[in-house]
Amino acid sequence: MSPPVAPPGWSRWLVPPAALAAALDLSGTQSALPFQLGIVMLGLSAAFGGTLVERRGPRWAMTVALICFSSGFLLSALGAATEQYWLVVFGYGFVGGIGLGIGYISPVSTLIKWFPDRPGMATGIAIMGFGGGALIASPWSAQMLESFGTDNVGIAYAFLVHGLTYAVFMSLGVLLVRVPPTAPPTADAPAVTAGPRVSARSAVRTPQFWLLWLVLCMNVTAGIGILEKAAPMITDFFADSSAPVSATAAAGFVALLSAANMAGRIGWSTTSDLIGRKNIYRVYLGVGALMYALIWSLGDSSKPLFVLAALVILSFYGGGFATIPAYLKDLFGTYQVGAIHGRLLTAWSTAGVLGPLIVNWVADRQEEAGKHGPSLYGVSLVVMIALLAVGFVANELVRPVHPRHHEPAGTPAETSKEAADDRREQPESA
């Protein structure tokens, strides 16, 4: 039997809990709890900790992320070694999840400040790195479990090595991070402080924030529509054809989707610097709906067409993640863009529940009705097209933020605070 290949979007955090479930004789629900709690804490810490990230700076944020993320693994190692499941849940899910959320948003606003003239490229680099880590960590985790063993002691060693290794590499980030001076980093770039200045508290009171929330939620939900059922979908679509898809070919398809997801994060986000954020989301949502329509109507007639359409959808899925911080920067400025981004990530959490629920529920109902092959997914595909249409309309409604939401600049208190910040950070920026 060939080893299972992780689908795109599969989290490396699921590998240790799966082994832990076998070692401690846990149910499926129990083994998934640390991961689920970690994702919840990621969203909460990003949403509520974003303001502190902006106020205290990237070095503070990365230090907090380092301590929490590495401590989460170390606590889990202790829990696995002593067979205390609650300690694994607390360390891996609660503490580690906080580190994951703070670590996710902290590089974004910093890179945007360094590249105010190319924010799409900057956010693409940051978010591609977050997703690309799984390409290294997943096989690494599997190799450690093979070397150390899959009993509780072996799993404890794997957690321990993870925690210590991440601490070393994240420490390099803490030491190297700098904020730019208030002057433009290059002669032809706009000033870091140029553009609108909207606080996170004011941003969530604007229609623009909630329109972008809807845009991101719809785009991610549609992407998960392919992610969730990638291998079984291509197998079912061509099950009755003269050349059905083998398990090996389905695994190759999954790998291609993962590559398209990663390429889209940097490629499409960088393209948004050239054609604009609203235009690139018109592509994500409009062309994405067209790709779903092609799969729905013609997908079972041509494998190349099915694969190409799915690859485009997944590239838009990755691009949507990476471009949204730059879109936020355009509308709200760099003043508290990290905090605003953290709040917007609640759309990701919603889509993470909504997408799989739609695809799985519909497929189950269709199977109960006696349908098979492409018919299992027809309703789901139509729903995804409708969701993308909703996102497209929301994107069209986005307008510049009214000046009444802007923060006043140049007040005495603010000037003195910025001067103090400059004095504190300037040696690091030299």
Short mmCIF file of C-alpha atoms in Angstrom, two decimals:
data_model
loop_
_atom_site.label_atom_id
_atom_site.label_comp_id
_atom_site.label_asym_id
_atom_site.label_seq_id
_atom_site.Cartn_x
_atom_site.Cartn_y
_atom_site.Cartn_z
CA MET A 1 0.00 0.00 0.00
CA SER A 2 1.41 3.38 -1.01
CA PRO A 3 1.78 5.98 1.77
CA PRO A 4 -1.01 8.60 1.96
CA VAL A 5 -0.16 11.95 0.41
CA ALA A 6 -1.34 15.07 2.24
CA PRO A 7 -3.81 17.14 0.20
CA PRO A 8 -3.26 20.87 -0.24
CA GLY A 9 -4.34 22.69 2.86
CA TRP A 10 -3.53 19.70 5.09
CA SER A 11 -1.92 21.05 8.23
CA ARG A 12 1.37 19.64 9.52
CA TRP A 13 -0.21 20.04 12.98
CA LEU A 14 -2.37 17.02 12.24
CA VAL A 15 0.58 14.61 12.00
CA PRO A 16 1.56 14.45 15.70
CA PRO A 17 -2.07 14.26 16.93
CA ALA A 18 -2.72 11.36 14.57
CA ALA A 19 0.21 9.48 16.04
CA LEU A 20 -0.82 10.50 19.55
CA ALA A 21 -4.29 9.08 18.97
CA ALA A 22 -2.80 5.66 18.28
CA ALA A 23 -0.33 5.83 21.15
CA LEU A 24 -2.84 6.91 23.80
CA ASP A 25 -5.84 5.07 22.36
CA LEU A 26 -7.80 8.25 21.75
CA SER A 27 -10.94 8.63 19.69
CA GLY A 28 -10.91 10.59 16.46
CA THR A 29 -12.66 13.51 18.12
CA GLN A 30 -10.14 13.59 20.96
CA SER A 31 -7.14 13.39 18.62
CA ALA A 32 -8.47 16.32 16.56
CA LEU A 33 -9.15 18.53 19.59
CA PRO A 34 -5.60 19.98 19.96
CA PHE A 35 -5.54 20.95 16.29
CA GLN A 36 -9.03 22.42 16.37
CA LEU A 37 -8.25 24.44 19.47
CA GLY A 38 -5.03 25.63 17.82
CA ILE A 39 -6.96 26.98 14.83
CA VAL A 40 -9.48 28.69 17.12
CA MET A 41 -6.67 30.33 19.10
CA LEU A 42 -4.95 31.34 15.86
CA GLY A 43 -8.03 33.33 14.85
CA LEU A 44 -8.64 34.79 18.30
CA SER A 45 -5.03 35.80 18.92
CA ALA A 46 -4.77 37.35 15.45
CA ALA A 47 -8.02 39.25 15.92
CA PHE A 48 -7.45 40.48 19.46
CA GLY A 49 -3.66 40.66 19.52
CA GLY A 50 -3.26 42.59 16.29
CA THR A 51 -3.48 45.98 17.98
CA LEU A 52 -0.68 45.04 20.41
CA VAL A 53 1.42 43.85 17.47
CA GLU A 54 1.10 47.28 15.86
CA ARG A 55 1.63 49.17 19.13
CA ARG A 56 4.65 47.24 20.40
CA GLY A 57 6.31 46.44 17.09
CA PRO A 58 7.40 43.32 15.20
CA ARG A 59 10.24 42.31 17.52
CA TRP A 60 7.92 42.11 20.51
CA ALA A 61 5.34 40.22 18.46
CA MET A 62 7.85 37.72 17.10
CA THR A 63 9.25 37.15 20.57
CA VAL A 64 5.76 36.38 21.89
CA ALA A 65 5.17 34.08 18.92
CA LEU A 66 8.49 32.31 19.54
CA ILE A 67 7.81 31.77 23.24
CA CYS A 68 4.23 30.57 22.79
CA PHE A 69 4.78 28.43 19.70
CA SER A 70 7.88 26.66 21.03
CA SER A 71 6.46 26.33 24.54
CA GLY A 72 3.37 24.71 23.07
CA PHE A 73 5.49 21.92 21.62
CA LEU A 74 7.53 21.54 24.80
CA LEU A 75 4.39 21.29 26.95
CA SER A 76 3.02 18.73 24.49
CA ALA A 77 6.25 16.74 24.78
CA LEU A 78 5.77 16.64 28.56
CA GLY A 79 2.14 15.66 28.11
CA ALA A 80 3.00 12.84 25.70
CA ALA A 81 5.81 11.55 27.93
CA THR A 82 3.58 11.47 31.02
CA GLU A 83 0.48 10.42 29.05
CA GLN A 84 -1.40 13.51 30.22
CA TYR A 85 -3.69 14.28 27.30
CA TRP A 86 -4.98 17.54 28.78
CA LEU A 87 -1.43 18.91 28.76
CA VAL A 88 -1.13 18.17 25.04
CA VAL A 89 -4.41 19.99 24.39
CA PHE A 90 -3.32 22.96 26.48
CA GLY A 91 0.21 23.18 25.07
CA TYR A 92 -0.37 22.22 21.45
CA GLY A 93 -3.77 23.85 21.04
CA PHE A 94 -4.03 26.80 23.41
CA VAL A 95 -0.46 28.05 23.93
CA GLY A 96 0.84 26.99 20.52
CA GLY A 97 -2.24 28.39 18.79
CA ILE A 98 -1.60 31.83 20.29
CA GLY A 99 1.95 31.72 18.96
CA LEU A 100 0.68 30.62 15.56
CA GLY A 101 -1.76 33.55 15.31
CA ILE A 102 0.68 36.23 16.47
CA GLY A 103 3.38 34.74 14.26
CA TYR A 104 1.06 34.77 11.26
CA ILE A 105 0.25 38.48 11.33
CA SER A 106 3.50 39.96 12.67
CA PRO A 107 5.56 39.84 9.42
CA VAL A 108 2.76 41.20 7.24
CA SER A 109 2.56 44.82 8.40
CA THR A 110 6.37 44.97 8.72
CA LEU A 111 6.91 43.89 5.12
CA ILE A 112 4.22 46.28 3.90
CA LYS A 113 6.08 49.13 5.62
CA TRP A 114 9.33 48.10 3.91
CA PHE A 115 7.69 47.81 0.50
CA PRO A 116 4.98 50.52 0.41
CA ASP A 117 5.40 50.66 -3.37
CA ARG A 118 4.95 46.86 -3.77
CA PRO A 119 2.66 45.70 -0.97
CA GLY A 120 1.25 42.80 -2.99
CA MET A 121 4.68 41.28 -3.44
CA ALA A 122 5.48 41.86 0.24
CA THR A 123 2.35 40.14 1.55
CA GLY A 124 2.75 37.37 -1.01
CA ILE A 125 6.21 36.57 0.36
CA ALA A 126 4.97 36.49 3.96
CA ILE A 127 1.89 34.35 3.37
CA MET A 128 3.60 32.03 0.90
CA GLY A 129 6.10 31.30 3.66
CA PHE A 130 3.33 30.44 6.11
CA GLY A 131 1.77 27.92 3.74
CA GLY A 132 5.06 26.64 2.38
CA GLY A 133 6.24 25.55 5.81
CA ALA A 134 4.06 22.46 5.54
CA LEU A 135 6.11 21.26 2.55
CA ILE A 136 9.09 20.95 4.90
CA ALA A 137 7.46 20.16 8.24
CA SER A 138 5.11 17.37 7.13
CA PRO A 139 7.77 14.96 5.81
CA TRP A 140 10.09 16.01 8.63
CA SER A 141 7.46 15.13 11.23
CA ALA A 142 6.79 11.79 9.57
CA GLN A 143 10.51 11.01 9.48
CA MET A 144 10.91 11.80 13.19
CA LEU A 145 8.02 9.52 14.11
CA GLU A 146 9.61 6.78 12.03
CA SER A 147 12.95 7.31 13.77
CA PHE A 148 11.74 7.81 17.34
CA GLY A 149 8.76 5.47 17.22
CA THR A 150 5.03 6.07 17.48
CA ASP A 151 4.63 5.22 21.16
CA ASN A 152 4.21 8.01 23.68
CA VAL A 153 7.97 8.33 24.25
CA GLY A 154 8.71 8.63 20.54
CA ILE A 155 5.99 11.24 20.13
CA ALA A 156 7.38 13.16 23.11
CA TYR A 157 10.80 13.25 21.43
CA ALA A 158 9.21 14.47 18.18
CA PHE A 159 7.42 17.28 20.02
CA LEU A 160 10.65 18.16 21.84
CA VAL A 161 12.71 18.38 18.64
CA HIS A 162 10.00 20.49 17.00
CA GLY A 163 9.93 22.93 19.90
CA LEU A 164 13.69 23.37 20.13
CA THR A 165 14.22 23.63 16.37
CA TYR A 166 11.48 26.18 15.89
CA ALA A 167 12.90 28.20 18.79
CA VAL A 168 16.30 28.40 17.09
CA PHE A 169 15.01 29.47 13.69
CA MET A 170 12.40 31.86 15.06
CA SER A 171 15.12 33.47 17.22
CA LEU A 172 16.95 34.37 14.01
CA GLY A 173 13.84 36.19 12.85
CA VAL A 174 13.61 38.08 16.15
CA LEU A 175 17.24 39.18 15.89
CA LEU A 176 17.07 40.18 12.23
CA VAL A 177 13.72 42.01 12.07
CA ARG A 178 13.87 45.78 11.61
CA VAL A 179 11.33 48.50 10.99
CA PRO A 180 12.07 51.07 8.28
CA PRO A 181 12.64 54.74 9.08
CA THR A 182 9.73 57.06 8.35
CA ALA A 183 11.47 58.22 5.17
CA PRO A 184 10.91 56.11 2.01
CA PRO A 185 13.15 53.01 1.95
CA THR A 186 14.05 53.85 -1.66
CA ALA A 187 14.09 57.10 -3.58
CA ASP A 188 11.15 56.16 -5.79
CA ALA A 189 8.98 54.63 -3.05
CA PRO A 190 6.21 56.47 -1.21
CA ALA A 191 6.77 57.38 2.42
CA VAL A 192 5.86 54.71 4.97
CA THR A 193 3.32 57.03 6.57
CA ALA A 194 1.76 58.11 3.24
CA GLY A 195 -1.89 57.32 2.52
CA PRO A 196 -4.92 56.98 4.78
CA ARG A 197 -4.55 56.39 8.53
CA VAL A 198 -7.42 54.32 9.88
CA SER A 199 -7.30 52.56 13.25
CA ALA A 200 -8.47 48.97 13.68
CA ARG A 201 -11.33 50.15 15.90
CA SER A 202 -12.54 52.54 13.21
CA ALA A 203 -11.95 50.07 10.37
CA VAL A 204 -14.44 47.50 11.69
CA ARG A 205 -17.10 50.23 11.65
CA THR A 206 -16.71 50.84 7.92
CA PRO A 207 -18.61 49.04 5.14
CA GLN A 208 -15.29 48.48 3.37
CA PHE A 209 -14.07 46.15 6.11
CA TRP A 210 -17.17 43.98 5.97
CA LEU A 211 -17.22 43.94 2.18
CA LEU A 212 -13.64 42.66 2.20
CA TRP A 213 -14.60 40.19 4.92
CA LEU A 214 -17.25 38.84 2.57
CA VAL A 215 -14.85 38.81 -0.38
CA LEU A 216 -12.26 36.78 1.53
CA CYS A 217 -14.83 34.41 3.00
CA MET A 218 -16.39 33.64 -0.39
CA ASN A 219 -13.03 33.18 -2.11
CA VAL A 220 -11.69 30.86 0.59
CA THR A 221 -14.93 28.86 0.76
CA ALA A 222 -14.77 28.28 -3.00
CA GLY A 223 -11.12 27.23 -2.79
CA ILE A 224 -11.85 24.75 -0.04
CA GLY A 225 -14.54 23.32 -2.31
CA ILE A 226 -11.69 21.83 -4.36
CA LEU A 227 -9.28 21.30 -1.46
CA GLU A 228 -11.66 19.22 0.59
CA LYS A 229 -12.45 16.63 -2.09
CA ALA A 230 -9.52 16.90 -4.50
CA ALA A 231 -8.54 13.24 -4.85
CA PRO A 232 -12.03 11.66 -4.63
CA MET A 233 -13.47 14.33 -6.93
CA ILE A 234 -11.14 13.62 -9.85
CA THR A 235 -11.56 9.89 -9.26
CA ASP A 236 -15.37 10.13 -9.27
CA PHE A 237 -15.50 12.42 -12.31
CA PHE A 238 -13.71 9.85 -14.50
CA ALA A 239 -14.76 6.62 -12.77
CA ASP A 240 -16.98 5.59 -15.70
CA SER A 241 -14.61 6.74 -18.45
CA SER A 242 -12.40 4.52 -20.55
CA ALA A 243 -9.36 5.69 -18.56
CA PRO A 244 -10.27 6.01 -14.86
CA VAL A 245 -7.94 7.91 -12.54
CA SER A 246 -5.67 5.69 -10.44
CA ALA A 247 -4.77 6.37 -6.81
CA THR A 248 -1.26 7.36 -7.88
CA ALA A 249 -2.58 9.83 -10.46
CA ALA A 250 -5.00 11.28 -7.91
CA ALA A 251 -2.08 11.82 -5.52
CA GLY A 252 -0.17 13.56 -8.31
CA PHE A 253 -3.20 15.79 -8.90
CA VAL A 254 -3.20 16.73 -5.21
CA ALA A 255 0.50 17.63 -5.42
CA LEU A 256 -0.17 19.84 -8.45
CA LEU A 257 -2.92 21.64 -6.57
CA SER A 258 -0.54 22.29 -3.68
CA ALA A 259 2.01 23.78 -6.10
CA ALA A 260 -0.67 25.98 -7.70
CA ASN A 261 -1.76 27.19 -4.25
CA MET A 262 1.79 28.24 -3.38
CA ALA A 263 2.54 29.79 -6.78
CA GLY A 264 -0.68 31.80 -6.63
CA ARG A 265 0.28 33.34 -3.30
CA ILE A 266 3.34 35.08 -4.68
CA GLY A 267 2.41 35.27 -8.38
CA TRP A 268 -1.09 36.73 -8.25
CA SER A 269 -0.34 38.92 -5.24
CA THR A 270 2.63 40.46 -7.05
CA THR A 271 0.46 40.93 -10.15
CA SER A 272 -1.95 42.97 -8.02
CA ASP A 273 0.77 45.63 -7.68
CA LEU A 274 0.53 46.12 -11.45
CA ILE A 275 -3.22 45.93 -12.10
CA GLY A 276 -4.66 46.93 -8.74
CA ARG A 277 -6.32 45.06 -5.91
CA LYS A 278 -9.92 45.45 -7.06
CA ASN A 279 -9.01 44.19 -10.54
CA ILE A 280 -7.15 41.14 -9.24
CA TYR A 281 -10.13 40.17 -7.09
CA ARG A 282 -12.32 40.53 -10.15
CA VAL A 283 -10.08 37.87 -11.67
CA TYR A 284 -10.14 35.66 -8.56
CA LEU A 285 -13.91 35.77 -8.25
CA GLY A 286 -15.09 36.18 -11.84
CA VAL A 287 -12.68 33.82 -13.56
CA GLY A 288 -12.93 31.48 -10.58
CA ALA A 289 -16.69 31.21 -11.11
CA LEU A 290 -16.04 30.50 -14.80
CA MET A 291 -13.60 27.71 -13.90
CA TYR A 292 -16.18 26.12 -11.62
CA ALA A 293 -18.75 26.39 -14.41
CA LEU A 294 -16.37 24.58 -16.78
CA ILE A 295 -15.86 21.76 -14.28
CA TRP A 296 -19.61 21.52 -13.71
CA SER A 297 -20.54 21.44 -17.40
CA LEU A 298 -17.55 19.90 -19.18
CA GLY A 299 -15.27 18.53 -16.44
CA ASP A 300 -16.01 14.86 -17.04
CA SER A 301 -15.34 15.15 -20.79
CA SER A 302 -11.69 16.14 -20.58
CA LYS A 303 -9.09 15.42 -17.93
CA PRO A 304 -6.77 18.26 -19.03
CA LEU A 305 -9.69 20.71 -18.79
CA PHE A 306 -10.64 19.45 -15.32
CA VAL A 307 -7.04 19.64 -14.07
CA LEU A 308 -6.40 23.07 -15.58
CA ALA A 309 -9.59 24.56 -14.14
CA ALA A 310 -8.83 23.13 -10.69
CA LEU A 311 -5.27 24.48 -10.80
CA VAL A 312 -6.52 27.95 -11.66
CA ILE A 313 -9.06 27.84 -8.80
CA LEU A 314 -6.37 26.79 -6.33
CA SER A 315 -4.01 29.51 -7.53
CA PHE A 316 -6.80 32.04 -6.91
CA TYR A 317 -7.37 30.51 -3.47
CA GLY A 318 -3.72 31.12 -2.53
CA GLY A 319 -3.65 34.50 -4.22
CA GLY A 320 -6.74 35.65 -2.33
CA PHE A 321 -5.05 34.93 1.00
CA ALA A 322 -1.90 36.77 0.04
CA THR A 323 -3.49 39.82 -1.58
CA ILE A 324 -5.99 40.74 1.14
CA PRO A 325 -3.43 42.47 3.44
CA ALA A 326 -2.33 44.68 0.53
CA TYR A 327 -5.98 45.49 -0.21
CA LEU A 328 -6.38 46.48 3.44
CA LYS A 329 -3.28 48.67 3.18
CA ASP A 330 -4.71 50.45 0.15
CA LEU A 331 -7.97 51.23 1.94
CA PHE A 332 -6.89 51.78 5.54
CA GLY A 333 -3.17 52.60 5.28
CA THR A 334 -0.25 51.09 7.15
CA TYR A 335 -1.15 52.70 10.49
CA GLN A 336 -2.71 49.56 12.04
CA VAL A 337 -2.91 47.24 9.04
CA GLY A 338 -1.69 44.24 11.05
CA ALA A 339 -4.47 44.66 13.59
CA ILE A 340 -7.07 45.10 10.85
CA HIS A 341 -5.75 42.01 9.07
CA GLY A 342 -6.03 40.02 12.27
CA ARG A 343 -9.69 40.93 12.64
CA LEU A 344 -10.39 40.09 9.01
CA LEU A 345 -9.00 36.58 9.49
CA THR A 346 -12.28 35.64 11.16
CA ALA A 347 -13.49 35.29 7.56
CA TRP A 348 -10.93 32.50 7.13
CA SER A 349 -12.24 30.70 10.21
CA THR A 350 -15.80 30.98 8.94
CA ALA A 351 -14.86 29.69 5.49
CA GLY A 352 -12.91 26.82 7.04
CA VAL A 353 -16.17 25.58 8.54
CA LEU A 354 -18.49 26.59 5.70
CA GLY A 355 -16.57 25.10 2.76
CA PRO A 356 -16.17 21.52 3.99
CA LEU A 357 -19.70 21.58 5.40
CA ILE A 358 -21.19 22.46 2.02
CA VAL A 359 -19.16 19.97 -0.02
CA ASN A 360 -19.45 17.04 2.39
CA TRP A 361 -23.12 17.54 3.24
CA VAL A 362 -24.17 17.87 -0.39
CA ALA A 363 -22.06 14.89 -1.51
CA ASP A 364 -23.54 12.74 1.27
CA ARG A 365 -27.09 13.71 0.33
CA GLN A 366 -26.46 13.02 -3.35
CA GLU A 367 -24.95 9.62 -2.56
CA GLU A 368 -27.96 8.75 -0.42
CA ALA A 369 -30.13 9.64 -3.40
CA GLY A 370 -28.33 7.01 -5.47
CA LYS A 371 -26.19 9.34 -7.56
CA HIS A 372 -22.57 8.67 -8.43
CA GLY A 373 -19.66 10.12 -10.39
CA PRO A 374 -19.87 13.82 -11.32
CA SER A 375 -23.48 13.96 -10.13
CA LEU A 376 -22.22 13.85 -6.54
CA TYR A 377 -20.72 17.31 -6.93
CA GLY A 378 -23.08 19.16 -9.27
CA VAL A 379 -25.02 20.96 -6.54
CA SER A 380 -21.82 21.83 -4.65
CA LEU A 381 -20.28 23.35 -7.77
CA VAL A 382 -23.35 25.49 -8.40
CA VAL A 383 -23.25 26.68 -4.78
CA MET A 384 -19.59 27.63 -5.17
CA ILE A 385 -20.38 29.61 -8.33
CA ALA A 386 -23.11 31.47 -6.43
CA LEU A 387 -20.75 32.23 -3.52
CA LEU A 388 -18.12 33.61 -5.89
CA ALA A 389 -20.80 35.78 -7.52
CA VAL A 390 -21.66 37.19 -4.08
CA GLY A 391 -17.98 37.93 -3.49
CA PHE A 392 -17.70 39.56 -6.91
CA VAL A 393 -20.58 41.93 -6.12
CA ALA A 394 -19.08 42.74 -2.71
CA ASN A 395 -15.76 43.61 -4.36
CA GLU A 396 -17.51 45.92 -6.83
CA LEU A 397 -19.08 47.81 -3.93
CA VAL A 398 -15.73 48.63 -2.30
CA ARG A 399 -14.96 52.36 -2.33
CA PRO A 400 -12.25 54.48 -0.67
CA VAL A 401 -12.74 54.95 3.06
CA HIS A 402 -14.43 58.22 3.97
CA PRO A 403 -12.02 60.74 5.55
CA ARG A 404 -14.15 60.89 8.69
CA HIS A 405 -12.71 57.49 9.64
CA HIS A 406 -9.10 58.69 9.25
CA GLU A 407 -6.95 59.32 12.30
CA PRO A 408 -5.72 62.92 12.63
CA ALA A 409 -1.98 63.21 12.08
CA GLY A 410 0.46 65.67 13.59
CA THR A 411 -1.13 66.20 17.01
CA PRO A 412 1.41 67.02 19.74
CA ALA A 413 0.90 63.74 21.60
CA GLU A 414 1.17 61.70 18.46
CA THR A 415 4.22 63.61 17.23
CA SER A 416 6.06 63.02 20.48
CA LYS A 417 5.11 59.33 20.47
CA GLU A 418 6.34 58.88 16.88
CA ALA A 419 9.57 60.71 17.72
CA ALA A 420 10.13 58.35 20.65
CA ASP A 421 9.40 55.36 18.41
CA ASP A 422 11.86 56.65 15.84
CA ARG A 423 14.58 57.09 18.46
CA ARG A 424 13.98 53.58 19.79
CA GLU A 425 13.88 51.84 16.43
CA GLN A 426 16.35 53.93 14.43
CA PRO A 427 19.50 52.09 15.61
CA GLU A 428 17.91 48.84 14.46
CA SER A 429 17.12 50.35 11.05
CA ALA A 430 20.61 51.61 10.32
#
